[in-house]
């Protein structure tokens, strides 16, 4: 009889924990990730942010934080993946267009990068760096035209 009561109590407690709002656990992981981020420990921050993302994948803010960590670690392949998720959302900062374009450019996807630089320029028309980037992307073929000679 005691075993049945223990099993019943443990089952109820497990169900109660699962019924709790997952955003609490998600917020905890985000806070831990933010602490690591502030210490410039981007890899541990990514670990916490990914756990938060698994708990609640609807948050654009977490995706942006993961993308920023990968960008700051100079992992352009993963930065591209995560910034792609960020720019698909409607509520994003203009600088995310720029970061996504930079990741695409770093990964050799020049035509896609040009599109996103243009979108950034549309949102930030006073930005002068983008004009030079777009000019450089248009002439990238010229830079590599004689590379076979060497």
One Martini backbone bead per residue (centre of mass of N, CA, C, O) as a GRO file, in nm:
protein
  150
    1UNK     BB    1   0.056   0.064  -0.020
    2UNK     BB    2   0.302   0.254  -0.003
    3UNK     BB    3   0.390   0.219  -0.299
    4UNK     BB    4   0.137   0.340  -0.426
    5UNK     BB    5   0.161   0.619  -0.293
    6UNK     BB    6   0.439   0.690  -0.405
    7UNK     BB    7   0.367   0.666  -0.703
    8UNK     BB    8   0.136   0.873  -0.700
    9UNK     BB    9   0.300   1.117  -0.599
   10UNK     BB   10   0.520   1.114  -0.821
   11UNK     BB   11   0.326   1.148  -1.059
   12UNK     BB   12   0.202   1.417  -0.974
   13UNK     BB   13   0.469   1.579  -0.960
   14UNK     BB   14   0.547   1.542  -1.257
   15UNK     BB   15   0.292   1.674  -1.376
   16UNK     BB   16   0.331   1.949  -1.236
   17UNK     BB   17   0.600   2.020  -1.371
   18UNK     BB   18   0.495   1.999  -1.670
   19UNK     BB   19   0.265   2.227  -1.623
   20UNK     BB   20   0.450   2.431  -1.618
   21UNK     BB   21   0.595   2.705  -1.717
   22UNK     BB   22   0.849   2.714  -1.954
   23UNK     BB   23   0.943   3.014  -1.933
   24UNK     BB   24   1.097   2.990  -1.671
   25UNK     BB   25   1.325   2.811  -1.779
   26UNK     BB   26   1.401   2.994  -2.012
   27UNK     BB   27   1.482   3.242  -1.842
   28UNK     BB   28   1.711   3.104  -1.693
   29UNK     BB   29   1.886   3.048  -1.944
   30UNK     BB   30   1.907   3.340  -2.036
   31UNK     BB   31   2.046   3.451  -1.785
   32UNK     BB   32   2.295   3.270  -1.809
   33UNK     BB   33   2.374   3.363  -2.092
   34UNK     BB   34   2.409   3.665  -2.023
   35UNK     BB   35   2.642   3.626  -1.824
   36UNK     BB   36   2.835   3.502  -2.031
   37UNK     BB   37   2.827   3.729  -2.238
   38UNK     BB   38   2.944   3.953  -2.043
   39UNK     BB   39   3.220   3.760  -2.031
   40UNK     BB   40   3.279   3.655  -2.331
   41UNK     BB   41   3.126   3.360  -2.314
   42UNK     BB   42   2.990   3.231  -2.591
   43UNK     BB   43   2.971   2.923  -2.573
   44UNK     BB   44   2.813   2.900  -2.304
   45UNK     BB   45   2.582   3.081  -2.401
   46UNK     BB   46   2.480   2.898  -2.624
   47UNK     BB   47   2.394   2.666  -2.444
   48UNK     BB   48   2.172   2.826  -2.295
   49UNK     BB   49   2.014   2.931  -2.541
   50UNK     BB   50   1.942   2.651  -2.657
   51UNK     BB   51   1.773   2.564  -2.416
   52UNK     BB   52   1.569   2.795  -2.442
   53UNK     BB   53   1.481   2.727  -2.733
   54UNK     BB   54   1.367   2.442  -2.664
   55UNK     BB   55   1.146   2.551  -2.472
   56UNK     BB   56   1.122   2.840  -2.659
   57UNK     BB   57   1.092   2.902  -3.010
   58UNK     BB   58   0.942   3.197  -3.033
   59UNK     BB   59   1.195   3.360  -2.964
   60UNK     BB   60   1.377   3.607  -3.119
   61UNK     BB   61   1.589   3.685  -2.906
   62UNK     BB   62   1.739   3.412  -2.891
   63UNK     BB   63   1.825   3.392  -3.183
   64UNK     BB   64   1.994   3.651  -3.178
   65UNK     BB   65   2.193   3.560  -2.957
   66UNK     BB   66   2.305   3.319  -3.107
   67UNK     BB   67   2.403   3.471  -3.356
   68UNK     BB   68   2.594   3.664  -3.207
   69UNK     BB   69   2.781   3.451  -3.094
   70UNK     BB   70   2.876   3.334  -3.363
   71UNK     BB   71   2.987   3.598  -3.473
   72UNK     BB   72   3.194   3.648  -3.232
   73UNK     BB   73   3.332   3.356  -3.306
   74UNK     BB   74   3.353   3.331  -3.623
   75UNK     BB   75   3.084   3.152  -3.706
   76UNK     BB   76   2.943   3.185  -4.009
   77UNK     BB   77   2.769   2.937  -4.053
   78UNK     BB   78   2.588   2.965  -3.794
   79UNK     BB   79   2.514   3.259  -3.829
   80UNK     BB   80   2.353   3.221  -4.086
   81UNK     BB   81   2.137   3.033  -3.975
   82UNK     BB   82   2.032   3.230  -3.746
   83UNK     BB   83   1.984   3.490  -3.916
   84UNK     BB   84   1.772   3.365  -4.095
   85UNK     BB   85   1.565   3.339  -3.865
   86UNK     BB   86   1.558   3.639  -3.786
   87UNK     BB   87   1.476   3.772  -4.072
   88UNK     BB   88   1.192   3.626  -4.086
   89UNK     BB   89   1.115   3.818  -3.895
   90UNK     BB   90   0.952   4.126  -3.835
   91UNK     BB   91   1.101   4.195  -3.547
   92UNK     BB   92   1.373   4.374  -3.647
   93UNK     BB   93   1.678   4.480  -3.681
   94UNK     BB   94   1.878   4.622  -3.916
   95UNK     BB   95   2.154   4.486  -3.833
   96UNK     BB   96   2.070   4.192  -3.915
   97UNK     BB   97   2.106   4.232  -4.214
   98UNK     BB   98   2.407   4.286  -4.200
   99UNK     BB   99   2.497   4.021  -4.060
  100UNK     BB  100   2.382   3.834  -4.275
  101UNK     BB  101   2.546   3.946  -4.511
  102UNK     BB  102   2.824   3.885  -4.388
  103UNK     BB  103   2.787   3.580  -4.369
  104UNK     BB  104   2.738   3.531  -4.668
  105UNK     BB  105   3.005   3.650  -4.766
  106UNK     BB  106   3.192   3.458  -4.602
  107UNK     BB  107   3.043   3.202  -4.761
  108UNK     BB  108   3.023   3.298  -5.081
  109UNK     BB  109   2.725   3.455  -5.100
  110UNK     BB  110   2.704   3.724  -5.290
  111UNK     BB  111   2.413   3.759  -5.403
  112UNK     BB  112   2.270   3.739  -5.128
  113UNK     BB  113   2.426   3.964  -4.987
  114UNK     BB  114   2.332   4.193  -5.170
  115UNK     BB  115   2.034   4.183  -5.089
  116UNK     BB  116   2.085   4.243  -4.778
  117UNK     BB  117   2.233   4.507  -4.812
  118UNK     BB  118   1.996   4.648  -4.949
  119UNK     BB  119   1.799   4.622  -4.711
  120UNK     BB  120   1.972   4.783  -4.519
  121UNK     BB  121   1.983   5.042  -4.689
  122UNK     BB  122   1.676   5.095  -4.678
  123UNK     BB  123   1.680   5.135  -4.357
  124UNK     BB  124   1.991   5.275  -4.391
  125UNK     BB  125   2.068   5.540  -4.590
  126UNK     BB  126   2.332   5.669  -4.422
  127UNK     BB  127   2.501   5.428  -4.490
  128UNK     BB  128   2.833   5.389  -4.628
  129UNK     BB  129   2.938   5.093  -4.624
  130UNK     BB  130   2.738   4.957  -4.823
  131UNK     BB  131   2.830   5.082  -5.087
  132UNK     BB  132   3.110   4.944  -5.082
  133UNK     BB  133   3.009   4.655  -5.069
  134UNK     BB  134   2.846   4.655  -5.333
  135UNK     BB  135   3.084   4.722  -5.513
  136UNK     BB  136   3.258   4.476  -5.435
  137UNK     BB  137   3.050   4.256  -5.522
  138UNK     BB  138   3.043   4.344  -5.826
  139UNK     BB  139   3.385   4.293  -5.836
  140UNK     BB  140   3.469   3.996  -5.749
  141UNK     BB  141   3.552   3.871  -6.025
  142UNK     BB  142   3.804   4.055  -6.067
  143UNK     BB  143   3.972   3.948  -5.822
  144UNK     BB  144   3.967   3.628  -5.949
  145UNK     BB  145   4.064   3.618  -6.254
  146UNK     BB  146   4.399   3.562  -6.185
  147UNK     BB  147   4.428   3.309  -5.982
  148UNK     BB  148   4.530   3.081  -6.190
  149UNK     BB  149   4.833   3.195  -6.220
  150UNK     BB  150   4.919   3.117  -5.895
   0.00000   0.00000   0.00000
